[in-house]
PDB file of C-alpha atoms in Angstrom:
ATOM      1  CA  MET F   1      -4.499  18.400  24.122  1.00  0.00           C
ATOM      2  CA  GLY F   2      -0.742  17.440  24.139  1.00  0.00           C
ATOM      3  CA  TRP F   3       0.256  19.523  21.031  1.00  0.00           C
ATOM      4  CA  LEU F   4       0.171  22.618  23.123  1.00  0.00           C
ATOM      5  CA  PHE F   5       2.923  21.400  25.029  1.00  0.00           C
ATOM      6  CA  GLY F   6       5.654  20.463  22.393  1.00  0.00           C
ATOM      7  CA  GLY F   7       4.201  17.157  20.726  1.00  0.00           C
ATOM      8  CA  TYR F   8       1.034  15.303  20.011  1.00  0.00           C
ATOM      9  CA  THR F   9       0.529  11.814  22.292  1.00  0.00           C
ATOM     10  CA  LYS F  10      -1.282   8.754  21.074  1.00  0.00           C
ATOM     11  CA  LYS F  11      -3.936   9.875  23.709  1.00  0.00           C
ATOM     12  CA  ASP F  12      -4.602  13.131  21.529  1.00  0.00           C
ATOM     13  CA  ILE F  13      -4.925  10.898  18.640  1.00  0.00           C
ATOM     14  CA  SER F  14      -7.525   8.558  20.405  1.00  0.00           C
ATOM     15  CA  GLN F  15      -9.539  11.340  21.477  1.00  0.00           C
ATOM     16  CA  MET F  16      -9.537  13.043  18.098  1.00  0.00           C
ATOM     17  CA  GLU F  17     -10.535   9.225  16.505  1.00  0.00           C
ATOM     18  CA  GLU F  18     -13.368   8.897  18.956  1.00  0.00           C
ATOM     19  CA  LEU F  19     -14.706  12.519  18.200  1.00  0.00           C
ATOM     20  CA  GLU F  20     -14.219  11.637  14.400  1.00  0.00           C
ATOM     21  CA  ASP F  21     -11.906  14.896  14.206  1.00  0.00           C
ATOM     22  CA  VAL F  22     -10.633  14.452  10.635  1.00  0.00           C
ATOM     23  CA  ASP F  23      -9.615  18.145  10.513  1.00  0.00           C
ATOM     24  CA  GLY F  24      -7.403  17.538  13.824  1.00  0.00           C
ATOM     25  CA  LEU F  25      -5.679  14.271  12.442  1.00  0.00           C
ATOM     26  CA  LEU F  26      -5.025  16.001   9.191  1.00  0.00           C
ATOM     27  CA  LYS F  27      -3.580  18.902  11.292  1.00  0.00           C
ATOM     28  CA  VAL F  28      -1.279  16.015  13.132  1.00  0.00           C
ATOM     29  CA  ILE F  29      -0.083  14.770   9.749  1.00  0.00           C
ATOM     30  CA  ASP F  30       0.693  18.178   8.002  1.00  0.00           C
ATOM     31  CA  SER F  31       2.334  19.672  10.966  1.00  0.00           C
ATOM     32  CA  GLU F  32       4.730  16.293  11.404  1.00  0.00           C
ATOM     33  CA  ALA F  33       5.428  16.032   7.926  1.00  0.00           C
ATOM     34  CA  ALA F  34       6.401  19.842   7.511  1.00  0.00           C
ATOM     35  CA  GLY F  35       8.706  19.348  10.509  1.00  0.00           C
ATOM     36  CA  GLN F  36      10.164  15.921   8.540  1.00  0.00           C
ATOM     37  CA  ALA F  37       9.152  13.835  11.886  1.00  0.00           C
ATOM     38  CA  TRP F  38       8.446  11.115   9.165  1.00  0.00           C
ATOM     39  CA  SER F  39      11.896   9.691   9.678  1.00  0.00           C
ATOM     40  CA  ASN F  40      11.864   9.345  13.535  1.00  0.00           C
ATOM     41  CA  ASP F  41       8.166   8.639  13.976  1.00  0.00           C
ATOM     42  CA  ILE F  42       8.773   5.017  15.276  1.00  0.00           C
ATOM     43  CA  ALA F  43      11.395   5.871  17.667  1.00  0.00           C
ATOM     44  CA  LYS F  44       8.930   8.597  19.253  1.00  0.00           C
ATOM     45  CA  GLY F  45       6.272   5.942  19.561  1.00  0.00           C
ATOM     46  CA  GLY F  46       4.712   5.981  16.134  1.00  0.00           C
ATOM     47  CA  ILE F  47       2.301   9.096  16.498  1.00  0.00           C
ATOM     48  CA  LEU F  48       2.135   9.379  12.639  1.00  0.00           C
ATOM     49  CA  VAL F  49       1.451   5.724  12.406  1.00  0.00           C
ATOM     50  CA  ALA F  50      -1.217   5.864  14.838  1.00  0.00           C
ATOM     51  CA  THR F  51      -2.826   9.199  13.277  1.00  0.00           C
ATOM     52  CA  VAL F  52      -2.767   7.399   9.740  1.00  0.00           C
ATOM     53  CA  GLU F  53      -4.401   4.017  11.395  1.00  0.00           C
ATOM     54  CA  ALA F  54      -7.365   6.372  12.922  1.00  0.00           C
ATOM     55  CA  LEU F  55      -7.909   8.265   9.586  1.00  0.00           C
ATOM     56  CA  GLY F  56      -8.661   4.817   8.133  1.00  0.00           C
ATOM     57  CA  ARG F  57     -10.947   3.745  10.700  1.00  0.00           C
ATOM     58  CA  ILE F  58     -13.030   7.098  10.422  1.00  0.00           C
ATOM     59  CA  GLY F  59     -12.904   7.015   6.357  1.00  0.00           C
ATOM     60  CA  GLY F  60     -14.162   9.951   4.405  1.00  0.00           C
ATOM     61  CA  GLU F  61     -13.128  11.795   1.344  1.00  0.00           C
ATOM     62  CA  ARG F  62     -10.567  14.059   3.246  1.00  0.00           C
ATOM     63  CA  ALA F  63      -9.114  11.104   5.058  1.00  0.00           C
ATOM     64  CA  ILE F  64      -8.927   8.812   1.934  1.00  0.00           C
ATOM     65  CA  GLU F  65      -7.282  11.815   0.163  1.00  0.00           C
ATOM     66  CA  LYS F  66      -4.676  12.160   2.753  1.00  0.00           C
ATOM     67  CA  LEU F  67      -4.026   8.094   2.801  1.00  0.00           C
ATOM     68  CA  ILE F  68      -3.560   8.016  -0.763  1.00  0.00           C
ATOM     69  CA  TRP F  69      -1.165  11.277  -0.685  1.00  0.00           C
ATOM     70  CA  ILE F  70       0.796   9.016   2.193  1.00  0.00           C
ATOM     71  CA  LEU F  71       1.457   6.387  -0.162  1.00  0.00           C
ATOM     72  CA  GLY F  72       3.907   8.361  -1.956  1.00  0.00           C
ATOM     73  CA  GLY F  73       6.182   9.503   1.105  1.00  0.00           C
ATOM     74  CA  GLY F  74       7.043   9.029   4.761  1.00  0.00           C
ATOM     75  CA  ALA F  75       8.660   6.127   6.227  1.00  0.00           C
ATOM     76  CA  TRP F  76       7.627   2.432   5.015  1.00  0.00           C
ATOM     77  CA  GLN F  77       5.615   2.277   8.082  1.00  0.00           C
ATOM     78  CA  HIS F  78       3.346   5.294   7.417  1.00  0.00           C
ATOM     79  CA  ARG F  79       3.250   3.797   3.917  1.00  0.00           C
ATOM     80  CA  MET F  80       2.164   0.393   4.907  1.00  0.00           C
ATOM     81  CA  ALA F  81      -0.365   2.023   7.535  1.00  0.00           C
ATOM     82  CA  ALA F  82      -2.099   3.728   4.871  1.00  0.00           C
ATOM     83  CA  ALA F  83      -2.171   0.899   2.437  1.00  0.00           C
ATOM     84  CA  MET F  84      -3.911  -1.225   5.229  1.00  0.00           C
ATOM     85  CA  ALA F  85      -6.151   1.572   5.650  1.00  0.00           C
ATOM     86  CA  LEU F  86      -7.231   2.113   2.140  1.00  0.00           C
ATOM     87  CA  GLY F  87      -7.820  -1.659   1.592  1.00  0.00           C
ATOM     88  CA  ASN F  88      -9.919  -2.166   4.575  1.00  0.00           C
ATOM     89  CA  LEU F  89     -11.969   0.835   3.434  1.00  0.00           C
ATOM     90  CA  LYS F  90     -11.799  -0.848  -0.049  1.00  0.00           C
ATOM     91  CA  VAL F  91     -11.447   2.349  -2.033  1.00  0.00           C
ATOM     92  CA  THR F  92     -11.641   1.501  -5.432  1.00  0.00           C
ATOM     93  CA  ARG F  93     -10.035   4.372  -6.805  1.00  0.00           C
ATOM     94  CA  ALA F  94      -6.728   3.672  -4.652  1.00  0.00           C
ATOM     95  CA  ALA F  95      -5.792   0.476  -6.596  1.00  0.00           C
ATOM     96  CA  LYS F  96      -3.607   2.190  -9.114  1.00  0.00           C
ATOM     97  CA  PRO F  97      -1.802   4.571  -6.703  1.00  0.00           C
ATOM     98  CA  LEU F  98      -1.269   1.163  -4.451  1.00  0.00           C
ATOM     99  CA  TYR F  99       0.315  -0.725  -7.468  1.00  0.00           C
ATOM    100  CA  ASP F 100       2.485   2.334  -8.086  1.00  0.00           C
ATOM    101  CA  ALA F 101       3.663   2.221  -4.329  1.00  0.00           C
ATOM    102  CA  LEU F 102       4.260  -1.448  -4.908  1.00  0.00           C
ATOM    103  CA  GLU F 103       6.513  -0.904  -8.027  1.00  0.00           C
ATOM    104  CA  GLU F 104       8.153   2.518  -6.621  1.00  0.00           C
ATOM    105  CA  GLU F 105       8.736   1.019  -3.230  1.00  0.00           C
ATOM    106  CA  PHE F 106      12.526   1.312  -2.012  1.00  0.00           C
ATOM    107  CA  ALA F 107      12.335  -0.096   1.379  1.00  0.00           C
ATOM    108  CA  ILE F 108      14.520  -3.187   1.879  1.00  0.00           C
ATOM    109  CA  GLU F 109      11.618  -4.829   3.678  1.00  0.00           C
ATOM    110  CA  LEU F 110       9.215  -6.959   1.928  1.00  0.00           C
ATOM    111  CA  GLU F 111       6.488  -5.879   4.433  1.00  0.00           C
ATOM    112  CA  PRO F 112       5.167  -2.835   2.655  1.00  0.00           C
ATOM    113  CA  ARG F 113       4.995  -4.802  -0.398  1.00  0.00           C
ATOM    114  CA  ILE F 114       2.967  -7.302   1.058  1.00  0.00           C
ATOM    115  CA  GLU F 115       0.509  -4.759   2.544  1.00  0.00           C
ATOM    116  CA  TYR F 116      -0.131  -3.047  -0.633  1.00  0.00           C
ATOM    117  CA  ILE F 117      -1.078  -6.651  -2.243  1.00  0.00           C
ATOM    118  CA  ARG F 118      -3.175  -7.179   0.445  1.00  0.00           C
ATOM    119  CA  ALA F 119      -4.937  -3.739  -0.106  1.00  0.00           C
ATOM    120  CA  LEU F 120      -5.632  -4.525  -4.083  1.00  0.00           C
ATOM    121  CA  GLY F 121      -6.857  -8.020  -2.938  1.00  0.00           C
ATOM    122  CA  LYS F 122      -9.104  -6.377  -0.431  1.00  0.00           C
ATOM    123  CA  ILE F 123     -10.396  -4.097  -3.020  1.00  0.00           C
ATOM    124  CA  GLY F 124     -10.960  -6.832  -5.648  1.00  0.00           C
ATOM    125  CA  ASN F 125     -12.292  -4.966  -8.359  1.00  0.00           C
ATOM    126  CA  GLU F 126     -11.272  -5.778 -12.271  1.00  0.00           C
ATOM    127  CA  GLU F 127      -8.613  -2.724 -11.900  1.00  0.00           C
ATOM    128  CA  ALA F 128      -7.148  -4.353  -8.644  1.00  0.00           C
ATOM    129  CA  ILE F 129      -7.347  -7.875 -10.178  1.00  0.00           C
ATOM    130  CA  ASP F 130      -5.437  -6.431 -13.326  1.00  0.00           C
ATOM    131  CA  LEU F 131      -2.927  -4.997 -11.171  1.00  0.00           C
ATOM    132  CA  LEU F 132      -2.210  -7.915  -9.275  1.00  0.00           C
ATOM    133  CA  ILE F 133      -1.814 -10.023 -12.324  1.00  0.00           C
ATOM    134  CA  ARG F 134       0.889  -7.616 -13.543  1.00  0.00           C
ATOM    135  CA  ALA F 135       2.329  -7.699  -9.805  1.00  0.00           C
ATOM    136  CA  LEU F 136       3.064 -11.325 -10.951  1.00  0.00           C
ATOM    137  CA  VAL F 137       5.874 -10.403 -13.586  1.00  0.00           C
ATOM    138  CA  ILE F 138       7.485  -7.703 -11.429  1.00  0.00           C
ATOM    139  CA  GLN F 139      11.376  -8.429 -11.777  1.00  0.00           C
ATOM    140  CA  GLU F 140      14.362  -7.590  -9.794  1.00  0.00           C
ATOM    141  CA  ASN F 141      15.524  -4.157  -9.680  1.00  0.00           C
ATOM    142  CA  ASP F 142      18.396  -2.720  -7.664  1.00  0.00           C
ATOM    143  CA  ILE F 143      17.050   0.751  -7.560  1.00  0.00           C
ATOM    144  CA  TYR F 144      13.865  -0.255  -6.051  1.00  0.00           C
ATOM    145  CA  ALA F 145      15.697  -3.063  -3.817  1.00  0.00           C
ATOM    146  CA  ARG F 146      13.927  -5.637  -5.460  1.00  0.00           C
ATOM    147  CA  THR F 147      16.074  -8.635  -4.648  1.00  0.00           C
ATOM    148  CA  ALA F 148      15.099 -12.340  -5.707  1.00  0.00           C
ATOM    149  CA  SER F 149      13.708 -13.001  -2.417  1.00  0.00           C
ATOM    150  CA  ILE F 150      11.705  -9.775  -2.541  1.00  0.00           C
ATOM    151  CA  VAL F 151      10.325 -10.558  -5.895  1.00  0.00           C
ATOM    152  CA  ALA F 152       9.309 -14.156  -5.020  1.00  0.00           C
ATOM    153  CA  GLY F 153       7.546 -12.721  -1.925  1.00  0.00           C
ATOM    154  CA  ILE F 154       5.674 -10.199  -4.114  1.00  0.00           C
ATOM    155  CA  HIS F 155       4.862 -12.868  -6.654  1.00  0.00           C
ATOM    156  CA  ALA F 156       3.504 -15.558  -3.899  1.00  0.00           C
ATOM    157  CA  ALA F 157       1.496 -12.201  -2.044  1.00  0.00           C
ATOM    158  CA  ALA F 158       0.091 -11.565  -5.456  1.00  0.00           C
ATOM    159  CA  GLU F 159      -1.134 -15.256  -6.246  1.00  0.00           C
ATOM    160  CA  LYS F 160      -2.521 -15.693  -2.582  1.00  0.00           C
ATOM    161  CA  GLU F 161      -4.714 -12.614  -3.278  1.00  0.00           C
ATOM    162  CA  LEU F 162      -5.754 -13.728  -6.471  1.00  0.00           C
ATOM    163  CA  ASN F 163      -6.852 -16.815  -5.113  1.00  0.00           C
ATOM    164  CA  LYS F 164      -9.035 -15.363  -2.740  1.00  0.00           C
ATOM    165  CA  ILE F 165     -11.000 -13.172  -5.205  1.00  0.00           C
ATOM    166  CA  PRO F 166     -13.826 -15.021  -6.847  1.00  0.00           C
ATOM    167  CA  GLY F 167     -12.483 -15.957 -10.405  1.00  0.00           C
ATOM    168  CA  GLY F 168      -8.931 -15.062  -9.350  1.00  0.00           C
ATOM    169  CA  LYS F 169      -7.745 -18.475 -10.269  1.00  0.00           C
ATOM    170  CA  LYS F 170      -8.962 -18.188 -13.579  1.00  0.00           C
ATOM    171  CA  HIS F 171      -6.968 -15.064 -13.994  1.00  0.00           C
ATOM    172  CA  ILE F 172      -3.941 -16.608 -12.880  1.00  0.00           C
ATOM    173  CA  LYS F 173      -4.384 -19.518 -15.241  1.00  0.00           C
ATOM    174  CA  GLU F 174      -5.151 -17.121 -18.151  1.00  0.00           C
ATOM    175  CA  ARG F 175      -1.923 -15.073 -17.204  1.00  0.00           C
ATOM    176  CA  LYS F 176       0.334 -18.096 -16.811  1.00  0.00           C
ATOM    177  CA  ARG F 177      -1.218 -19.396 -20.487  1.00  0.00           C
ATOM    178  CA  LYS F 178      -0.001 -16.334 -21.914  1.00  0.00           C
ATOM    179  CA  ILE F 179       3.563 -15.988 -20.355  1.00  0.00           C
ATOM    180  CA  GLN F 180       4.170 -19.766 -21.822  1.00  0.00           C
ATOM    181  CA  GLU F 181       2.627 -18.515 -25.265  1.00  0.00           C
ATOM    182  CA  GLU F 182       5.181 -15.403 -24.944  1.00  0.00           C
ATOM    183  CA  LYS F 183       7.833 -17.936 -24.133  1.00  0.00           C
ATOM    184  CA  LYS F 184       7.161 -20.503 -26.728  1.00  0.00           C
ATOM    185  CA  ARG F 185       6.773 -17.603 -29.379  1.00  0.00           C
ATOM    186  CA  LYS F 186      10.321 -16.250 -28.356  1.00  0.00           C
ATOM    187  CA  ARG F 187      11.949 -19.786 -28.555  1.00  0.00           C
ATOM    188  CA  GLN F 188      10.609 -20.018 -31.927  1.00  0.00           C
ATOM    189  CA  LYS F 189      12.284 -16.599 -33.602  1.00  0.00           C
TER     190      LYS F 189
END
């Protein structure tokens, strides 16, 4: 494989995926992460993104653990690929880490946030539904690069995903009713 000659190639990643070589794929991520290759991965052809996507297609406990770990680091493209994989695998225990990634995302792009929300929608269990409802009230925040347009995108995506889930519209109505009641109570004080 190409790693003997100074780096992995997408062909190497494809071969590992074909062989379901989770150990090899984890080794790629660990070696690249140790070398801090996350930041220039896209410029180098997205080897780490391809590796994350391959782990997501293979699945399995060790792959899932690494995908959840990736939500906490790397470039936003890697976090986004990990979220997509976790959603496709419907990993219920990834719901909270996905929401945490949504709240703590610092990239100025909306795309990773949308992918975290989509993954929660695909998971679709009660915890994911509760977290999508919480996403409806995320506010602007300069530290996490949440501008008004980012927040509007988060709210729209969360509502869209809730609408896809059986009973999700009911949850939205209940949440909006509670918000209205809270506002009314605040005005009466």
